[in-house]
């Protein structure tokens, strides 16, 4: 492995934050993995850099996971199992699956990032989460120096959450995930604007390709392209509150949207809360709140990680003051 020193991470994070790493290297082949123990510690694993905010210079070594490969590991009349290396680009995998007509990930088209990052925050969109199709996660345990395969049931998947964000945070180098895809797709078009978009596209017969295209159209109309404007997708999670708290709040804030979130709980869109507090389209220096989706913080070019962090803190404080709801950051702060 070739290790570089004092490298700017600007081109390795979709927020486009210019922050140095003391050491930087890439894992491109399985033989590199055991050498991770010899690197300057701590090791910070980087995928597509699409869910991180770099708030301070990174000490230790940033390791970019560039492991590639897609292998069919099993197949029956109804399903197909693919083992996908962690460094594959998620959207490219979705396009490959869709081109084969297999179902399961079409609603997750155009999510930035790598396959290895997908289970960490249990990526989700339009009514589907990666946990719905994932059967196993394989990783190298950096402390135990052992290769482990964890079945999905042991990954403690939750809403934008998993064991990899908690107990195993910073301790693993994910090598591959296994996905179970269906040959007889069950379409999930009930969420948000999918049906409407399919109609606008003039789709007569539902296919995984049509759904993926509808999702891509919706996403590109609302979410900023990180190649043009730095961002890391949703900056906050949608908060879950009790139904009782919601019923109290809605008497003071008419029209407050909500979605069911299990027995006695509802989810409130953070974007709505942020917009109500007047932040949508707000800009301070080069840090801002996207003007078409208030949940997305943006870097117009020269914002520092500290400036984005500060803005996010001000948003949290104002939502707290107005609604008594604590927003939690969805991005990982380094
Ligand atoms: N809304 C506003 N103002 C806005 C945007 C939205 O009030 O500026 C309200 C509307 O009431 C709307 C509701 O928020 O109905 C939900 O908005 P949207 O469907 O755009 O989704 P979201 O809840 O804001 C979540 C995910 C997205 C995912 C979409 C679609 C989280 C944190 N975010 O956003 O995921 O693409 O649903 O499924 O759960 C990501 O995680 O990075 C991400 C982009």
Coordinates of C-alpha atoms and ligand atoms in Angstrom, one line a residue:
X1 CA 0.0 0.0 0.0
X2 CA 1.2 3.4 -0.9
X3 CA 0.8 5.8 2.0
X4 CA 0.7 9.6 1.4
X5 CA 1.1 12.3 4.0
X6 CA -0.7 15.6 4.5
X7 CA -3.3 15.0 1.8
X8 CA -6.3 17.3 1.3
X9 CA -9.5 15.4 1.6
X10 CA -11.5 18.0 -0.5
X11 CA -12.0 15.7 -3.5
X12 CA -12.8 12.7 -1.2
X13 CA -15.9 14.2 0.5
X14 CA -19.1 15.3 -1.3
X15 CA -19.4 18.3 0.9
X16 CA -16.2 19.5 -0.7
X17 CA -14.7 20.5 2.6
X18 CA -10.9 21.2 2.4
X19 CA -9.4 19.4 5.4
X20 CA -6.1 17.5 5.6
X21 CA -5.5 14.0 6.6
X22 CA -2.2 13.2 8.3
X23 CA -1.9 10.0 6.3
X24 CA -3.9 8.6 3.4
X25 CA -4.0 5.3 1.6
X26 CA -6.3 3.0 -0.5
X27 CA -7.2 -0.6 -0.1
X28 CA -7.6 -2.0 -3.6
X29 CA -7.1 -5.7 -3.1
X30 CA -7.9 -8.2 -0.3
X31 CA -4.1 -8.7 0.5
X32 CA -4.0 -5.0 1.6
X33 CA -6.5 -5.6 4.5
X34 CA -4.3 -7.3 7.0
X35 CA -1.7 -4.5 6.5
X36 CA -4.2 -2.0 8.0
X37 CA -2.8 -2.9 11.5
X38 CA 0.6 -1.5 10.4
X39 CA -0.7 2.0 9.6
X40 CA -0.5 5.0 11.7
X41 CA -3.6 4.7 14.0
X42 CA -6.4 5.5 14.3
X43 CA -7.7 4.3 11.0
X44 CA -10.6 6.1 9.5
X45 CA -12.4 4.2 6.7
X46 CA -13.7 6.3 3.8
X47 CA -16.2 5.1 1.2
X48 CA -17.7 7.7 -1.2
X49 CA -17.3 10.4 1.5
X50 CA -21.0 11.2 0.9
X51 CA -22.2 11.1 4.5
X52 CA -19.4 12.9 6.4
X53 CA -18.7 16.4 7.6
X54 CA -15.0 17.1 8.1
X55 CA -14.9 19.4 11.1
X56 CA -11.2 19.1 12.1
X57 CA -7.9 17.9 10.6
X58 CA -7.9 14.1 10.6
X59 CA -5.1 12.5 12.6
X60 CA -4.1 8.9 11.9
X61 CA -4.7 7.4 8.5
X62 CA -7.7 7.8 6.2
X63 CA -8.2 4.6 4.3
X64 CA -10.3 4.7 1.1
X65 CA -12.1 1.4 0.5
X66 CA -11.6 0.6 -3.2
X67 CA -12.4 -3.1 -3.1
X68 CA -14.3 -4.0 -6.3
X69 CA -16.2 -7.0 -7.6
X70 CA -19.7 -8.4 -7.9
X71 CA -20.3 -12.2 -7.6
X72 CA -23.4 -14.3 -7.8
X73 CA -23.2 -16.6 -4.8
X74 CA -26.6 -18.4 -5.0
X75 CA -29.7 -18.5 -7.1
X76 CA -33.1 -20.3 -7.1
X77 CA -36.3 -19.9 -9.0
X78 CA -37.3 -16.7 -7.3
X79 CA -34.2 -15.1 -5.9
X80 CA -30.6 -14.3 -6.6
X81 CA -27.8 -13.6 -4.1
X82 CA -25.1 -11.1 -5.0
X83 CA -21.9 -10.6 -2.9
X84 CA -20.7 -7.1 -3.7
X85 CA -17.4 -5.7 -2.7
X86 CA -17.5 -2.6 -0.4
X87 CA -15.8 -0.2 -2.8
X88 CA -18.3 -0.6 -5.6
X89 CA -20.4 2.5 -6.2
X90 CA -23.9 2.0 -4.9
X91 CA -25.7 3.6 -7.8
X92 CA -23.7 1.6 -10.3
X93 CA -24.7 -1.5 -8.5
X94 CA -28.4 -0.4 -8.6
X95 CA -28.1 0.1 -12.4
X96 CA -26.5 -3.3 -12.8
X97 CA -29.3 -5.0 -10.8
X98 CA -32.0 -3.0 -12.7
X99 CA -30.5 -3.9 -16.1
X100 CA -30.9 -7.6 -15.1
X101 CA -34.5 -7.0 -14.2
X102 CA -34.0 -8.1 -10.6
X103 CA -36.0 -6.3 -7.9
X104 CA -35.2 -4.9 -4.5
X105 CA -33.0 -1.9 -4.9
X106 CA -34.8 0.1 -7.6
X107 CA -36.1 2.6 -5.0
X108 CA -32.6 3.2 -3.9
X109 CA -31.3 4.6 -7.2
X110 CA -29.0 7.6 -7.2
X111 CA -28.1 7.4 -3.5
X112 CA -24.5 8.6 -3.4
X113 CA -21.8 6.6 -1.8
X114 CA -20.3 3.1 -1.8
X115 CA -21.8 -0.4 -1.2
X116 CA -19.7 -0.7 2.0
X117 CA -21.2 2.4 3.5
X118 CA -24.8 1.4 2.8
X119 CA -25.3 -0.9 5.9
X120 CA -23.6 1.6 8.2
X121 CA -26.4 4.1 8.2
X122 CA -28.9 1.6 6.6
X123 CA -29.5 3.8 3.6
X124 CA -33.1 4.3 2.6
X125 CA -35.4 6.2 0.3
X126 CA -39.0 6.0 -1.0
X127 CA -40.2 3.4 1.4
X128 CA -37.2 1.0 1.1
X129 CA -34.1 0.5 3.3
X130 CA -31.0 -1.5 2.4
X131 CA -31.8 -3.8 5.4
X132 CA -34.8 -5.1 3.4
X133 CA -32.5 -6.8 0.9
X134 CA -29.3 -7.3 2.8
X135 CA -28.5 -10.8 4.2
X136 CA -24.9 -10.5 5.4
X137 CA -22.1 -8.0 6.0
X138 CA -18.5 -9.1 5.9
X139 CA -15.7 -7.1 7.5
X140 CA -12.3 -7.2 9.0
X141 CA -12.3 -6.4 12.7
X142 CA -9.5 -3.9 13.2
X143 CA -9.0 -4.6 16.9
X144 CA -9.4 -8.4 16.9
X145 CA -7.6 -8.7 13.6
X146 CA -10.2 -11.2 12.3
X147 CA -12.5 -11.6 9.3
X148 CA -16.1 -11.7 10.4
X149 CA -19.4 -12.2 8.6
X150 CA -22.5 -10.9 10.4
X151 CA -26.0 -12.0 9.4
X152 CA -28.4 -9.1 8.9
X153 CA -30.3 -10.0 12.1
X154 CA -27.2 -9.3 14.1
X155 CA -26.6 -5.9 12.5
X156 CA -29.2 -4.1 14.6
X157 CA -30.6 -2.1 11.7
X158 CA -32.8 0.8 12.6
X159 CA -33.8 4.0 10.9
X160 CA -30.4 5.4 9.5
X161 CA -28.7 3.2 12.2
X162 CA -26.9 0.0 12.7
X163 CA -24.3 -1.8 14.9
X164 CA -21.6 -0.2 12.7
X165 CA -22.6 3.3 14.0
X166 CA -22.7 2.1 17.6
X167 CA -20.8 -0.8 19.2
X168 CA -18.6 -1.4 16.1
X169 CA -18.0 2.3 15.3
X170 CA -14.5 2.8 14.1
X171 CA -13.6 -0.8 14.6
X172 CA -14.4 -2.4 11.3
X173 CA -13.3 -2.4 7.7
X174 CA -16.3 -3.6 5.7
X175 CA -15.2 -5.8 2.8
X176 CA -18.5 -6.9 1.2
X177 CA -22.2 -7.1 1.6
X178 CA -24.6 -9.8 0.3
X179 CA -27.9 -8.8 -1.1
X180 CA -30.9 -11.0 -1.8
X181 CA -32.7 -9.8 -4.9
X182 CA -35.9 -11.0 -6.4
X183 CA -36.5 -12.3 -9.9
X184 CA -40.2 -11.6 -9.5
X185 CA -40.2 -8.0 -8.3
X186 CA -42.8 -6.7 -6.0
X187 CA -43.1 -3.0 -6.8
X188 CA -43.2 -0.4 -4.1
X189 CA -44.6 2.8 -5.5
X190 CA -46.7 4.0 -2.7
X191 CA -44.2 6.5 -1.3
X192 CA -44.4 10.2 -2.0
X193 CA -44.3 11.3 -5.6
X194 CA -43.4 8.0 -7.3
X195 CA -46.9 7.2 -8.7
X196 CA -47.2 10.8 -10.0
X197 CA -43.8 10.7 -11.6
X198 CA -44.6 7.3 -13.3
X199 CA -47.7 8.8 -14.7
X200 CA -45.9 11.9 -15.9
X201 CA -43.4 9.6 -17.6
X202 CA -46.3 7.8 -19.4
X203 CA -45.3 4.4 -18.0
X204 CA -48.0 1.8 -18.9
X205 CA -46.3 -1.3 -17.5
X206 CA -44.4 -1.2 -14.3
X207 CA -40.8 -2.5 -14.4
X208 CA -37.8 -2.1 -12.0
X209 CA -36.2 0.2 -14.6
X210 CA -39.2 2.5 -14.8
X211 CA -39.3 2.8 -11.0
X212 CA -35.6 3.5 -10.8
X213 CA -36.0 6.2 -13.5
X214 CA -38.9 7.8 -11.6
X215 CA -36.8 7.8 -8.4
X216 CA -33.9 9.3 -10.3
X217 CA -36.1 12.0 -11.8
X218 CA -37.5 12.9 -8.4
X219 CA -34.2 13.0 -6.6
X220 CA -32.5 15.1 -9.3
X221 CA -35.4 17.6 -9.2
X222 CA -35.1 18.1 -5.4
X223 CA -31.6 17.2 -4.2
X224 CA -28.5 19.2 -5.2
X225 CA -25.9 17.3 -7.3
X226 CA -22.8 17.1 -5.1
X227 CA -20.6 17.6 -8.2
X228 CA -22.1 21.0 -8.5
X229 CA -23.0 22.0 -4.9
X230 CA -21.3 20.3 -2.0
X231 CA -23.6 18.4 0.3
X232 CA -24.1 15.1 2.1
X233 CA -27.8 14.5 1.5
X234 CA -30.0 14.7 4.5
X235 CA -28.0 16.4 7.3
X236 CA -30.5 15.4 10.1
X237 CA -32.7 12.4 10.8
X238 CA -36.4 12.8 10.8
X239 CA -37.2 12.9 14.5
X240 CA -39.6 10.4 16.1
X241 CA -41.9 11.8 18.8
X242 CA -44.8 10.4 20.8
X243 CA -48.3 10.6 19.4
X244 CA -49.3 12.6 22.5
X245 CA -46.5 15.1 21.9
X246 CA -47.6 15.4 18.2
X247 CA -51.2 16.0 19.2
X248 CA -50.1 18.8 21.5
X249 CA -47.8 20.4 18.9
X250 CA -50.4 20.2 16.1
X251 CA -52.8 22.4 18.1
X252 CA -50.1 25.2 18.0
X253 CA -48.7 24.4 14.6
X254 CA -51.5 23.7 12.2
X255 CA -50.7 21.4 9.3
X256 CA -47.7 19.9 10.9
X257 CA -47.0 16.7 8.8
X258 CA -46.4 13.3 10.4
X259 CA -46.0 9.7 9.4
X260 CA -46.6 6.6 11.5
X261 CA -43.5 5.3 13.3
X262 CA -44.8 2.3 15.3
X263 CA -47.0 1.9 18.3
X264 CA -47.7 5.4 19.9
X265 CA -45.0 7.1 17.9
X266 CA -44.9 9.4 14.8
X267 CA -42.1 10.7 12.6
X268 CA -42.1 14.4 11.8
X269 CA -40.2 15.6 8.7
X270 CA -37.2 17.5 9.9
X271 CA -37.3 19.5 6.6
X272 CA -40.7 20.9 7.6
X273 CA -39.5 21.9 11.1
X274 CA -36.4 23.6 9.6
X275 CA -38.4 25.3 6.9
X276 CA -40.9 26.6 9.5
X277 CA -38.0 28.1 11.4
X278 CA -37.2 30.2 8.3
X279 CA -33.9 28.4 7.3
X280 CA -34.9 27.1 3.8
X281 CA -32.6 28.8 1.3
X282 CA -30.7 30.6 4.1
X283 CA -27.0 31.3 3.3
X284 CA -24.2 32.4 5.6
X285 CA -20.9 32.9 3.8
X286 CA -20.6 29.7 1.7
X287 CA -22.6 27.5 4.1
X288 CA -26.3 27.2 3.5
X289 CA -29.6 25.4 3.6
X290 CA -30.7 24.1 0.2
X291 CA -33.6 26.0 -1.3
X292 CA -35.5 23.0 -2.6
X293 CA -35.0 20.6 0.4
X294 CA -34.5 22.1 3.8
X295 CA -33.0 18.9 5.2
X296 CA -29.9 19.3 3.0
X297 CA -27.1 21.7 4.1
X298 CA -24.8 22.9 1.3
X299 CA -21.4 24.2 0.7
X300 CA -21.4 26.8 -2.1
X301 CA -17.6 26.4 -2.4
X302 CA -15.4 27.7 0.3
X303 CA -17.3 26.8 3.5
X304 CA -15.2 25.2 6.3
X305 CA -16.4 22.2 8.2
X306 CA -16.6 24.4 11.3
X307 CA -19.0 26.8 9.5
X308 CA -21.3 24.0 8.4
X309 CA -21.2 22.6 11.9
X310 CA -22.0 26.0 13.4
X311 CA -24.9 26.5 11.0
X312 CA -26.3 23.0 11.9
X313 CA -26.0 23.9 15.6
X314 CA -28.0 27.1 15.1
X315 CA -30.7 25.1 13.2
X316 CA -30.8 22.5 16.1
X317 CA -31.2 25.3 18.6
X318 CA -34.0 27.1 16.8
X319 CA -36.0 23.9 16.1
X320 CA -35.6 23.0 19.8
X321 CA -36.8 26.4 20.9
X322 CA -39.8 26.6 18.6
X323 CA -41.0 22.9 18.8
X324 CA -39.2 21.3 21.8
X325 CA -37.8 18.7 19.4
X326 CA -34.1 17.8 19.3
X327 CA -32.8 17.2 15.8
X328 CA -30.1 14.5 15.5
X329 CA -27.4 14.8 12.9
X330 CA -27.5 12.0 10.3
X331 CA -24.1 12.7 8.9
X332 CA -21.0 11.4 10.6
X333 CA -18.9 14.2 12.0
X334 CA -15.1 13.6 11.8
Ligands
LIG1 N1 -40.7 19.0 3.5 C1 -40.8 20.4 3.9 N2 -39.8 21.2 3.4 C2 -38.8 20.8 2.5 C3 -38.8 19.4 2.1 C4 -39.7 18.6 2.7 O1 -41.6 20.8 4.6 O2 -38.0 21.6 2.1 C5 -41.7 18.1 4.1 C6 -42.9 17.8 3.3 O3 -44.0 17.7 4.2 C7 -42.6 16.4 2.7 C8 -41.8 15.8 3.9 O4 -41.0 16.9 4.4 O5 -43.8 15.7 2.5 C9 -40.9 14.7 3.4 O6 -40.0 15.2 2.4 P1 -39.2 14.2 1.4 O7 -40.1 13.2 0.9 O8 -38.4 15.0 0.5 O9 -38.2 13.3 2.4 P2 -37.5 13.6 3.7 O10 -38.2 13.0 4.8 O11 -37.1 15.0 3.8 C10 -36.2 11.3 3.6 C11 -34.8 10.8 3.6 C12 -34.1 11.0 2.3 C13 -34.9 10.3 1.2 C14 -36.3 10.8 1.2 C15 -37.2 10.0 0.3 C16 -34.1 11.0 6.0 C17 -33.2 11.7 6.9 N3 -34.1 11.5 4.7 O12 -36.2 12.7 3.4 O13 -32.8 10.4 2.4 O14 -34.3 10.4 0.0 O15 -36.9 10.7 2.6 O16 -37.4 8.7 0.8 O17 -34.8 10.1 6.3 C18 -30.6 10.9 3.0 O18 -30.7 10.1 3.9 O19 -29.5 11.5 2.8 C19 -31.7 11.2 2.1 C20 -31.6 12.1 1.1

